[in-house]
CSV table of C-alpha atoms in Angstrom, one decimal:
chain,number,residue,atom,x,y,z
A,1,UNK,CA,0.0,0.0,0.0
A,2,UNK,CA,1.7,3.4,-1.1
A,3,UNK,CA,0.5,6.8,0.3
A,4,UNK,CA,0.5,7.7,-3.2
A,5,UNK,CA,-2.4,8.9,-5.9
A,6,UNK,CA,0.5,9.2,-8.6
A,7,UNK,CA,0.4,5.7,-10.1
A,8,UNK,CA,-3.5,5.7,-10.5
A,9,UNK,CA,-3.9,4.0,-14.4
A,10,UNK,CA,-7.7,5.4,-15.9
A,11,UNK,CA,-8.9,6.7,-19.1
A,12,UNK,CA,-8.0,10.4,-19.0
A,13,UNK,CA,-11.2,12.1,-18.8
A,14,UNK,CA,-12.5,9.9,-15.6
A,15,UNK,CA,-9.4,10.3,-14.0
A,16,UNK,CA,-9.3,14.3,-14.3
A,17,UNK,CA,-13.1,13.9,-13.1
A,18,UNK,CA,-13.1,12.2,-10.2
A,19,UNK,CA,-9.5,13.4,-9.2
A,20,UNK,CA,-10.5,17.3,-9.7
A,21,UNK,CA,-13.6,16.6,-8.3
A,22,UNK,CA,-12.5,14.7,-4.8
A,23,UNK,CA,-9.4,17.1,-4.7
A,24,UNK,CA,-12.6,20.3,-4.6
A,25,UNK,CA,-14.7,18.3,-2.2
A,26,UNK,CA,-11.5,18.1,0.0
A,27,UNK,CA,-10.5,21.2,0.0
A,28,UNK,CA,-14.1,22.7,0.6
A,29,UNK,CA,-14.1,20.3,3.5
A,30,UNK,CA,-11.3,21.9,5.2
A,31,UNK,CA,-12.7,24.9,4.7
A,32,UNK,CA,-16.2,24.3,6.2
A,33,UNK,CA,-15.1,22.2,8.9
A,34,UNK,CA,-14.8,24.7,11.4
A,35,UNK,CA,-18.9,25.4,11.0
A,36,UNK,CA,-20.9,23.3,13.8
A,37,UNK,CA,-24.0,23.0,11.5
A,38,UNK,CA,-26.2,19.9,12.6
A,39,UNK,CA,-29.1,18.1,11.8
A,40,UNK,CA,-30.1,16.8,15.0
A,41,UNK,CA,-33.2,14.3,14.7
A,42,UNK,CA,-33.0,12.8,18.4
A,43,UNK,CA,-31.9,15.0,21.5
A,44,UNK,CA,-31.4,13.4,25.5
A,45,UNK,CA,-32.3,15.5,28.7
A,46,UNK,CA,-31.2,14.8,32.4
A,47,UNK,CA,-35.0,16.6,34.0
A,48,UNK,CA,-34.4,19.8,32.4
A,49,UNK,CA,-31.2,19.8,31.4
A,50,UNK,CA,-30.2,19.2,27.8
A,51,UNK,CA,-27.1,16.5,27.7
A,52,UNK,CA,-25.3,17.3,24.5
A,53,UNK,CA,-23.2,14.0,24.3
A,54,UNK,CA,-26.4,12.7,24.4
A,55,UNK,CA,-27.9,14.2,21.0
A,56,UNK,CA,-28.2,12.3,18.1
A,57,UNK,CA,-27.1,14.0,14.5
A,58,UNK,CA,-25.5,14.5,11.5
A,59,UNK,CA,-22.9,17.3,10.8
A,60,UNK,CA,-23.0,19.1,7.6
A,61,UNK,CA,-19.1,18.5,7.4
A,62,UNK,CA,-20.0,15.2,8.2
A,63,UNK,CA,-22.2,14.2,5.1
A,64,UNK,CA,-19.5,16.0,3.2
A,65,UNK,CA,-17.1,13.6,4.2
A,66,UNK,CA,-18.8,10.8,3.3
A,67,UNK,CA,-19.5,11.6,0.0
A,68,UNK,CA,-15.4,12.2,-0.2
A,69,UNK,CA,-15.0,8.5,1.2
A,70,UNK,CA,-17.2,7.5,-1.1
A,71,UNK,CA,-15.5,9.0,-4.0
A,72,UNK,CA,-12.1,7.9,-2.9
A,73,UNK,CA,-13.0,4.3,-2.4
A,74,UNK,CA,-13.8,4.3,-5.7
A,75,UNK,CA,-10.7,6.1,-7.1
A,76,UNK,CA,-8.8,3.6,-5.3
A,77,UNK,CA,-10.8,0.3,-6.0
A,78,UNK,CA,-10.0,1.9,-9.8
A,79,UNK,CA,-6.4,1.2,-9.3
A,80,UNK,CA,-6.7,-2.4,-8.4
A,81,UNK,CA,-4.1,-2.9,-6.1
A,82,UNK,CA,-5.8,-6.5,-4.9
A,83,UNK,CA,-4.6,-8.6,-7.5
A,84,UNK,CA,-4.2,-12.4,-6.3
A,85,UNK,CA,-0.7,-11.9,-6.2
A,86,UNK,CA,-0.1,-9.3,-3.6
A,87,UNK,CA,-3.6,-10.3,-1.8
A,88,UNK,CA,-2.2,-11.8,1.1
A,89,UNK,CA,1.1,-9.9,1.5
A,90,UNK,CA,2.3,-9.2,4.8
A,91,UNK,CA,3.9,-5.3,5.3
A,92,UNK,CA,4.1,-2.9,7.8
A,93,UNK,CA,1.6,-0.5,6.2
A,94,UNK,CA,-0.9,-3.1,5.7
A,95,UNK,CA,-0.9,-4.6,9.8
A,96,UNK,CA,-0.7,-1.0,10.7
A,97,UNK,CA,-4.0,-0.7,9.0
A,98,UNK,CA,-5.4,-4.0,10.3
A,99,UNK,CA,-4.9,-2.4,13.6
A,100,UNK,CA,-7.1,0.3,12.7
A,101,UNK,CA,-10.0,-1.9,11.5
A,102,UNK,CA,-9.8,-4.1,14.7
A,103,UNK,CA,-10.0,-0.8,16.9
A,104,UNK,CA,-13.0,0.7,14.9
A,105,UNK,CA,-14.3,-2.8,15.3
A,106,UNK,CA,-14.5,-3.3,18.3
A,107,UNK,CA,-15.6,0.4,19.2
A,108,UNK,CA,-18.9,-0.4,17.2
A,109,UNK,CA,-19.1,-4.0,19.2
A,110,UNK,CA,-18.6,-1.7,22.3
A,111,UNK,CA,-22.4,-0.8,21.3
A,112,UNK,CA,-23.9,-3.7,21.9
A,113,UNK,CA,-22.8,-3.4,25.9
A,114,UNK,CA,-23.2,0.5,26.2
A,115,UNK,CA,-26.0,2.3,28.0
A,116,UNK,CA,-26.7,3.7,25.0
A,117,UNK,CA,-26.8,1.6,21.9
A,118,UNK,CA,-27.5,4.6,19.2
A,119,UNK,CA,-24.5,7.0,20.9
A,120,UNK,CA,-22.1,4.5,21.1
A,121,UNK,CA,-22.8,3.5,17.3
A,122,UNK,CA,-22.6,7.1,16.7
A,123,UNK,CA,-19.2,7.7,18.2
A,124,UNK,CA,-17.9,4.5,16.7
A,125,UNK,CA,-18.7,6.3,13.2
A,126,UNK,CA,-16.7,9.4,13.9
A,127,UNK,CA,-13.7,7.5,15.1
A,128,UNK,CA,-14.2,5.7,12.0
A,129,UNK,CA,-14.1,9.2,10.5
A,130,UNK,CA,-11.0,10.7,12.1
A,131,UNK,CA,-9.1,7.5,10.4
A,132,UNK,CA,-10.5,7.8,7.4
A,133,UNK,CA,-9.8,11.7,7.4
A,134,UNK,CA,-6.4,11.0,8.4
A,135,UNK,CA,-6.0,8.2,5.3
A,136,UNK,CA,-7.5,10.3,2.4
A,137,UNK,CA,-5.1,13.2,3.4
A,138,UNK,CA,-2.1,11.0,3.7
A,139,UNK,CA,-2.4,9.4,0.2
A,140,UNK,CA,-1.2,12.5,-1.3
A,141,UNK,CA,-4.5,13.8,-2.7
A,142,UNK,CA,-3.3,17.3,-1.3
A,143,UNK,CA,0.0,18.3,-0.7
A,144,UNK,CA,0.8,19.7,3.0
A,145,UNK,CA,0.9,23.7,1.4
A,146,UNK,CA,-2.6,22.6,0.2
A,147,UNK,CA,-3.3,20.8,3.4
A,148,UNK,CA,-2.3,24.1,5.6
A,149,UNK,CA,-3.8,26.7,3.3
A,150,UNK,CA,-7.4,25.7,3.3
A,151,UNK,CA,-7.0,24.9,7.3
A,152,UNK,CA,-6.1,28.5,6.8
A,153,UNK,CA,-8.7,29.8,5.0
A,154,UNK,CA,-11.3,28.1,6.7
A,155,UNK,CA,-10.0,29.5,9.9
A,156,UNK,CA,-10.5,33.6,8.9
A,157,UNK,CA,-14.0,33.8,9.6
A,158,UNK,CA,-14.0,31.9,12.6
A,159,UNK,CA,-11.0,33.9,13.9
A,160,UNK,CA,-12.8,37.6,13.5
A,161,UNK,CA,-16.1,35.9,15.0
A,162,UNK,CA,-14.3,35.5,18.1
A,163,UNK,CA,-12.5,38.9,17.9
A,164,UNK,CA,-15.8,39.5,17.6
A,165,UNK,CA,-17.3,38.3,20.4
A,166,UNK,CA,-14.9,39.2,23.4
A,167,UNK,CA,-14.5,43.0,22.4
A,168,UNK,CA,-17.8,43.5,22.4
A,169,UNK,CA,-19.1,40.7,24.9
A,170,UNK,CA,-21.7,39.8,22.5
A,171,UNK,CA,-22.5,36.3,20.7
A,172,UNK,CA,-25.8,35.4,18.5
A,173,UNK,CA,-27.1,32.7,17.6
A,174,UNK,CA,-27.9,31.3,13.7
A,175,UNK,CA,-29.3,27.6,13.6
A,176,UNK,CA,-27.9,27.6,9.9
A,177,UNK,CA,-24.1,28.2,10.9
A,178,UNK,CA,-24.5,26.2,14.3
A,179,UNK,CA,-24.1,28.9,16.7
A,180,UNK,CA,-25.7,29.4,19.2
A,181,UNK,CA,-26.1,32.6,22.2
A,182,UNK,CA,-23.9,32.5,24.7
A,183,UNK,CA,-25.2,35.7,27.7
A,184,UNK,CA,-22.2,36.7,29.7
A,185,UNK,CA,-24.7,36.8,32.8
A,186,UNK,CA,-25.8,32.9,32.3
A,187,UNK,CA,-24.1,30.1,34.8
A,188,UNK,CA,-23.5,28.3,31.7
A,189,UNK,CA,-21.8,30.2,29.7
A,190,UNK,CA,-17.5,30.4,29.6
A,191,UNK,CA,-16.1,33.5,31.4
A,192,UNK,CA,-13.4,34.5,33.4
A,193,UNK,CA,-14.4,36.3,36.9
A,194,UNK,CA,-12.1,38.4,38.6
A,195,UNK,CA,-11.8,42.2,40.0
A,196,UNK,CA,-12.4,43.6,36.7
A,197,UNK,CA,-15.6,41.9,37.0
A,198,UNK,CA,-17.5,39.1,34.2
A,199,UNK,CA,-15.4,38.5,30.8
A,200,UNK,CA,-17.1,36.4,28.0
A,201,UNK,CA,-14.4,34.0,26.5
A,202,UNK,CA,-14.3,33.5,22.4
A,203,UNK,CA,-16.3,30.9,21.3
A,204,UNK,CA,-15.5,31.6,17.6
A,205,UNK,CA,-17.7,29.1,15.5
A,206,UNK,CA,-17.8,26.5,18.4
A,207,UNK,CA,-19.5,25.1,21.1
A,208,UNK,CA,-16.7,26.3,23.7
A,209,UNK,CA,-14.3,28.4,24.3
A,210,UNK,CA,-11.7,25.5,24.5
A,211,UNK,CA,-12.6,23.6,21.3
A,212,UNK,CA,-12.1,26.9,19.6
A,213,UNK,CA,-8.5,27.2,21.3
A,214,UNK,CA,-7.6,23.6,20.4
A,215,UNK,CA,-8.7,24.2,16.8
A,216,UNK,CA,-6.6,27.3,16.5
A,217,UNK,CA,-3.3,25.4,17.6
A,218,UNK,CA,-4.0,23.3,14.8
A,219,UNK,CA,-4.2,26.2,12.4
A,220,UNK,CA,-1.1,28.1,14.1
A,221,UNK,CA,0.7,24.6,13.1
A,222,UNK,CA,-0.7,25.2,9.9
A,223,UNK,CA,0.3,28.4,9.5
A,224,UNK,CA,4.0,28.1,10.3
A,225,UNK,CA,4.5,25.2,8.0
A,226,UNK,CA,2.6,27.0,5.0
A,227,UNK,CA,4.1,30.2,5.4
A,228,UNK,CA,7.9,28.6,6.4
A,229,UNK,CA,7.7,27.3,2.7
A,230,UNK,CA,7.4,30.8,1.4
A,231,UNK,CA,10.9,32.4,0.2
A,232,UNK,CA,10.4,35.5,2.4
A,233,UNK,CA,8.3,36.3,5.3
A,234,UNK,CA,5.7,38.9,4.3
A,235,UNK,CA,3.3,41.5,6.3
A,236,UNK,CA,0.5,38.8,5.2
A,237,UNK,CA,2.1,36.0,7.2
A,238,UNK,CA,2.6,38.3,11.0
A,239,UNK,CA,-0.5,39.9,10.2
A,240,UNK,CA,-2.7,36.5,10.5
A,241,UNK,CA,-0.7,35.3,12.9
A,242,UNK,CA,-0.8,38.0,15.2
A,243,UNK,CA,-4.7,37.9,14.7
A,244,UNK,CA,-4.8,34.4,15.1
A,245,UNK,CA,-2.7,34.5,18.7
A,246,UNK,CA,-4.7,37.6,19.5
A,247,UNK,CA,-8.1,35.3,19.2
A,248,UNK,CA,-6.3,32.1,20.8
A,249,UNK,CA,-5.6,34.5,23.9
A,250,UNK,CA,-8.9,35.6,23.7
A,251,UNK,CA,-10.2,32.0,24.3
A,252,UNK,CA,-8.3,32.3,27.6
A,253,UNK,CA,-7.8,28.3,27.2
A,254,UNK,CA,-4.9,27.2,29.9
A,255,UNK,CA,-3.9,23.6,27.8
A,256,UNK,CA,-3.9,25.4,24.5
A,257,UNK,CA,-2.0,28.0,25.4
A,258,UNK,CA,0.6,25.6,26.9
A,259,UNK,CA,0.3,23.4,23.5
A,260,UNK,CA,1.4,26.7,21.8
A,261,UNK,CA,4.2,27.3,23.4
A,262,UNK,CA,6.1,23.6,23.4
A,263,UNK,CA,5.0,24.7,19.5
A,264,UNK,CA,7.0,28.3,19.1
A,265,UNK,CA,10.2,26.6,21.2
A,266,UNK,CA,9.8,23.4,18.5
A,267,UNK,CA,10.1,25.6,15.5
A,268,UNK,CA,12.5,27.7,17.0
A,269,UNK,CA,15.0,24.5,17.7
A,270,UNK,CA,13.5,23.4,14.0
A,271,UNK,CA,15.0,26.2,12.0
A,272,UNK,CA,18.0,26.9,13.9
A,273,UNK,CA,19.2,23.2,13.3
A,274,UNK,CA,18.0,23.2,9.4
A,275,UNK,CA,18.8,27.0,9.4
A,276,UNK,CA,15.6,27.8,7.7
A,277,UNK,CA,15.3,32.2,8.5
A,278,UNK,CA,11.5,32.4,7.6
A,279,UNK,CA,10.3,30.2,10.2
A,280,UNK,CA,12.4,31.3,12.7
A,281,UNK,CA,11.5,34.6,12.3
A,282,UNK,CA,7.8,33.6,12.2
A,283,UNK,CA,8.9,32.0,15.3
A,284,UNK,CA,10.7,34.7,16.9
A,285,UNK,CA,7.6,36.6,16.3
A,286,UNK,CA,5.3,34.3,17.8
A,287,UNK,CA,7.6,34.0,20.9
A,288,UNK,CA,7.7,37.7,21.5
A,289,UNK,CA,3.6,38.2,21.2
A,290,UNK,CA,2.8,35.5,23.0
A,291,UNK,CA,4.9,37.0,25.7
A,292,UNK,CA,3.4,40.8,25.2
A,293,UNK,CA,0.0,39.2,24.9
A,294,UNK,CA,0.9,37.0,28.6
A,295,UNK,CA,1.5,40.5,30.5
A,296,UNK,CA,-1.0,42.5,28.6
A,297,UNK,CA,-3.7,40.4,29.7
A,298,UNK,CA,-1.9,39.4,33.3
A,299,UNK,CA,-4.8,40.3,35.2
A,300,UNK,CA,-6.8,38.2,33.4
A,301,UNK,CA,-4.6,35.3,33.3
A,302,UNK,CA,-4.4,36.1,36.7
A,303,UNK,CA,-7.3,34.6,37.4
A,304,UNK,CA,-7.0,31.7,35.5
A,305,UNK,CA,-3.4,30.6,36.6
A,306,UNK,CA,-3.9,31.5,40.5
A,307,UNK,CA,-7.0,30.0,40.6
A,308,UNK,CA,-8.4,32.7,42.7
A,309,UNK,CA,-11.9,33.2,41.8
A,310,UNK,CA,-15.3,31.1,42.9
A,311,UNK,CA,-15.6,29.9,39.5
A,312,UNK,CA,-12.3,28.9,38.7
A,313,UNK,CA,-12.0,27.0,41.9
A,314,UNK,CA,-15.5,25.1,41.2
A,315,UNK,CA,-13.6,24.1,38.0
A,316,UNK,CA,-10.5,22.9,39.2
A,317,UNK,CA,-12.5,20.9,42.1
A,318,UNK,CA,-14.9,19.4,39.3
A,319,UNK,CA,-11.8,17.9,37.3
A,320,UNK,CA,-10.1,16.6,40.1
A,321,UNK,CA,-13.4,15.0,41.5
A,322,UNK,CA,-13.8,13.8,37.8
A,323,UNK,CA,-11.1,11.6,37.7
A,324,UNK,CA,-12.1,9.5,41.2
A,325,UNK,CA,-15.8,9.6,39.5
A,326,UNK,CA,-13.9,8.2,36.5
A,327,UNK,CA,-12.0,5.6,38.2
A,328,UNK,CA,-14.9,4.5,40.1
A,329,UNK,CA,-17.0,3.8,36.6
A,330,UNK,CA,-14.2,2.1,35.0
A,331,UNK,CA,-13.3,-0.5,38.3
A,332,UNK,CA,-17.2,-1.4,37.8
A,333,UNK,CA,-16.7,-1.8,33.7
A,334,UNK,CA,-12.6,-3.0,34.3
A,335,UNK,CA,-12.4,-5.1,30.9
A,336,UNK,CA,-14.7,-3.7,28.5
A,337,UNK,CA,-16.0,-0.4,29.5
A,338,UNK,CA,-19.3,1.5,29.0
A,339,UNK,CA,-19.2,1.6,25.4
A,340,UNK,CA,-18.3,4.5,23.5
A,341,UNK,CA,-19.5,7.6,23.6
A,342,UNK,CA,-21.1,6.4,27.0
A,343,UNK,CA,-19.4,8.5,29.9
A,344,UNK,CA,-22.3,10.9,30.5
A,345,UNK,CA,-25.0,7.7,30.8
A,346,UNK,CA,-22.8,5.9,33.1
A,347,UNK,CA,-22.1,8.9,35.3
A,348,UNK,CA,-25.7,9.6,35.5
A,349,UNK,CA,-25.9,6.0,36.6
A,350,UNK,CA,-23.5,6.6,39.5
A,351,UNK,CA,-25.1,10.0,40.1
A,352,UNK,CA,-28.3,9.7,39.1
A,353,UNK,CA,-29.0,12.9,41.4
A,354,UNK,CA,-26.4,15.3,40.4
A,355,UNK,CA,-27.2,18.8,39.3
A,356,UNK,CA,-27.7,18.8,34.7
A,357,UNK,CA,-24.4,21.1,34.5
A,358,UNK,CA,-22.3,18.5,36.1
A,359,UNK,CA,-22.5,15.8,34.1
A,360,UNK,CA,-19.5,16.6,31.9
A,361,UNK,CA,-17.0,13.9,30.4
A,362,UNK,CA,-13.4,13.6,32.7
A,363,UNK,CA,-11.2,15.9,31.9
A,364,UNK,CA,-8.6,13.5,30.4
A,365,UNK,CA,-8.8,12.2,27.0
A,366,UNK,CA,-6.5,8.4,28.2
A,367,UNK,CA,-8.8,8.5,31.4
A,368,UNK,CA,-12.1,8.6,29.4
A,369,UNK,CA,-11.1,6.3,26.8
A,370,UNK,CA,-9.8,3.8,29.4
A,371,UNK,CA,-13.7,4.1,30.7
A,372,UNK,CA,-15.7,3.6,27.6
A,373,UNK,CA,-13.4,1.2,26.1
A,374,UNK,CA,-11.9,-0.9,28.8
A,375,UNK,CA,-8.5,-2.4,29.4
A,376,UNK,CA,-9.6,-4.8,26.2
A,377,UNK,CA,-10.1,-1.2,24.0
A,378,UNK,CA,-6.9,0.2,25.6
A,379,UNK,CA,-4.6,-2.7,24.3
A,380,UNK,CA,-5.7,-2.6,20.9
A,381,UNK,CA,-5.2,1.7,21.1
A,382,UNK,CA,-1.7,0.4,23.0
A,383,UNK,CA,-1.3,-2.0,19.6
A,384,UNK,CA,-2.6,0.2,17.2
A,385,UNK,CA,0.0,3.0,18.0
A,386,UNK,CA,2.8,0.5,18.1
A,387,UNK,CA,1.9,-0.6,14.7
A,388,UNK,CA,1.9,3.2,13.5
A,389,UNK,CA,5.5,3.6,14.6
A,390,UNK,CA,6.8,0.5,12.8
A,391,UNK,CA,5.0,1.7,9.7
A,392,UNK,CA,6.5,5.0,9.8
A,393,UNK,CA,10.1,4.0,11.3
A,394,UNK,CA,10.6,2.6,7.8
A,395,UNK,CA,9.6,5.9,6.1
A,396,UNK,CA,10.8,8.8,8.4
A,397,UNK,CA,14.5,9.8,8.6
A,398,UNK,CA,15.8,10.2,12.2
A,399,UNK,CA,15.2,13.6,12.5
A,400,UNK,CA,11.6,13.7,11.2
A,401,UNK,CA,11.2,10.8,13.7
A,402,UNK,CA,12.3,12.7,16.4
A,403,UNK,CA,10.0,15.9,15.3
A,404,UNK,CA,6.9,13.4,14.6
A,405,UNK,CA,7.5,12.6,18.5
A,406,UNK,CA,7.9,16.2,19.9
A,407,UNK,CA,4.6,17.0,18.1
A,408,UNK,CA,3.2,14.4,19.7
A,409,UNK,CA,4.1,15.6,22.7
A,410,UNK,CA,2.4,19.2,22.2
A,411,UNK,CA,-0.9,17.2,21.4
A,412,UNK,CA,-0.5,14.9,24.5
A,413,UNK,CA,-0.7,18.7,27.1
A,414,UNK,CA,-4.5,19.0,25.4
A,415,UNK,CA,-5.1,15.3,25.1
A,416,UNK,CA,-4.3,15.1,29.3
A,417,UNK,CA,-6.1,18.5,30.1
A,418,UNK,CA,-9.2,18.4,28.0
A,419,UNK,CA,-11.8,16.1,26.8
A,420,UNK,CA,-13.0,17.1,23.2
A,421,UNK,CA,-10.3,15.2,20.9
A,422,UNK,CA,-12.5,12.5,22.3
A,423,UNK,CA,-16.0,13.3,23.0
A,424,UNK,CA,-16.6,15.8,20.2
A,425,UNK,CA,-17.1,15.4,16.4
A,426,UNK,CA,-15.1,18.0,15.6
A,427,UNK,CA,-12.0,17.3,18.5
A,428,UNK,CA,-11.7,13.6,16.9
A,429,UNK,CA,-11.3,15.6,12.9
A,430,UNK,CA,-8.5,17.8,14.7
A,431,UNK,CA,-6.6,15.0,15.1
A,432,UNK,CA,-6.7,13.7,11.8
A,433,UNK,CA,-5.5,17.5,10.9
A,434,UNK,CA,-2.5,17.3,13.6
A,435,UNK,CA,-1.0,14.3,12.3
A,436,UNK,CA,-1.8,15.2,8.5
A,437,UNK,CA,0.2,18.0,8.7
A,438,UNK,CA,2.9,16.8,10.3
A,439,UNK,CA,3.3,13.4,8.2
A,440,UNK,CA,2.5,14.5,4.8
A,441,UNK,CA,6.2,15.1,3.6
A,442,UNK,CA,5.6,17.8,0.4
């Protein structure tokens, strides 16, 4: 199997077709993606409180990417690779990617034990998505300047929304771009409390603050690599960036913020080593507003870091009393967990009595995994990933080995501080766009 569209042997006209037409759908894709529009045809409630892991629905995005799947499926069956003589070849790509179908298998098996039947066959899908995502953009159907400059594009709207929405306090809601109000004075919406009183975090196009960060590390990684490729740094390239970190500040989102940092110093050590002067002035750049932006907004962050305010101490005691919660769930479910998608049900189960705005997945993307999969789903995450590092040690030179496992470790700060690469749609699609970037070589 060759991460490779190159060699594809069809009739001229069909292959201009369906190539030009799956490399459009792609692109449009990453532009869209950002945009929370849902159909939602079945909706769950603790009394009166609406449990959004619990709804039922179809993404926009979502149908858009399964008409690419559809399309690429074909495009490849077209090459017929299966011939009897290759059929039953043993390689690393190919066990790497029988690793994958036994983990997406037995995350829809996990179904038939969950709370939830419907959810946990829902979930199952979109972690069949993120692999399938992550496939289509490794064969080479766009290049990684193709790859970063739609994430880019598709980020410019989003990124002024939330400028938007923290200078002027103020978000709306439109059902057809899948936004919805967010009043500074509700319990339920994101703020940071302090002396200077109630502060309405950026949303952007998302349904928190935080998803919205973790999205815009993904294009700031974008950004570097498109605009590193460039022969000289233009006013274009600081201009978006500074935007972009200006709106990633405004998110006031503690792990992203973190992520981006371990990012600047990575590109920093990146181009001194290959001497590459765009992105390390990008880099420098980044560096020195991320610090002006730190002490601008110090008050702020203030609050945040200290942990001084009511709310921000309810937080911090809700993760930590998260985790025991989650331990307790998963010594009850030890080998085969609640099912997918299932944390909130089997929470409620435990606490069938606690308030609707508590029943929010654990913090901790291994943790909650480990609960809805079991130590059975963990081993076969355990062997997928080893199977991914053989495949690529044959493929990646030392020193992109070595960057492919720093990047990793920027993703693993959000993966242990947040929940949403995991229990969100959109989260599980970011990571398809992390390791994308980072793998697809031109």
């Amino acid at each position: 199997m060759k991460f490779s569209i190159s060699n594809f042997q069809f009739p001229i006209n069909f292959q201009f077709s369906i190539t030009t037409i799956l490399n459009f759908l792609v692109k449009l894709f990453l532009f869209i993606l950002p945009w929370q529009t849902i159909w939602i045809y079945q909706e769950s409630f603790f009394g009166d409180y609406k449990n959004q892991f619990g709804t039922l629905g179809f993404y926009v995005s979502e149908i858009l990417l399964w008409l690419i799947v559809l399309l690429f499926i074909i495009l490849y069956w077209k090459q017929r690779k299966f011939s009897i003589s290759n059929k039953f070849l043993i390689s690393r790509d190919r066990i790497f990617v029988f690793s994958v179908f036994l983990f997406i298998i037995y995350c829809l098996a996990s179904a038939f034990w969950a709370f939830d039947f419907s959810i946990a066959w829902q979930q199952a899908l979109r972690i069949m998505e993120m692999f399938l995502l992550f496939f289509i953009l490794s064969f080479g159907l766009l290049s990684k300047k193709e790859i970063a400059r739609w994430i880019i594009l598709g980020s410019v709207i989003p990124i002024f929304l939330g400028l938007f929405q923290f200078i002027f306090q103020f978000t709306f809601s439109n059902k057809y771009l899948g936004l919805t109000i967010q009043p500074i004075w509700e319990a339920g919406s994101s703020v940071v409390v302090g002396e200077f009183g109630r502060l309405l975090r950026a949303y952007g196009s998302f349904a928190h603050p935080n998803i919205f960060a973790g999205y815009l590390v993904i294009v700031f990684l974008a950004s570097i690599l498109f605009f590193g490729k460039k022969e000289k740094s233009t006013w274009i390239s600081y201009f978006f960036i500074g935007l972009l970190m200006l709106t990633l500040f405004f998110t006031f989102s503690r792990a992203a913020l973190l992520t981006t940092f371990f990012l600047i110093l990575g590109f920093l050590i990146y181009s001194f080593i290959n001497k590459n002067k765009i992105i390390n002035q990008i880099a420098i750049f980044s560096l020195v507003l991320f610090f002006v932006l730190l002490f601008s907004l110090g008050s702020v962050f203030q609050s945040r870091i200290l942990v001084e305010s009511v709310n921000e101490i309810q937080s911090i005691q809700e993760r930590v009393g998260s985790v025991s919660q989650a331990l307790n769930i998963w010594s009850e479910n030890f080998w085969f967990g609640v099912g997918a998608g299932n944390y909130i049900f089997a929470l409620h189960n435990l606490n069938p009595n606690f308030a609707g705005w508590l029943y929010q997945p654990v913090h901790n993307v291994c943790l909650l995994m480990l609960v809805e999969l079991g130590l059975v789903g963990i081993l076969l995450f355990i062997f997928l990933i080893i199977t991914f590092f053989v495949f690529l040690s044959s493929r990646l030179s030392k020193k992109d080995f070595f960057w492919l496992i720093y990047a990793i470790f920027c993703l693993i700060i959000l993966l242990f501080l947040d929940h949403y690469l995991w229990s969100f749609y959109i989260g599980l699609l970011l990571n398809s766009l992390f390791f994308s970037l980072i793998l697809v070589k031109k």
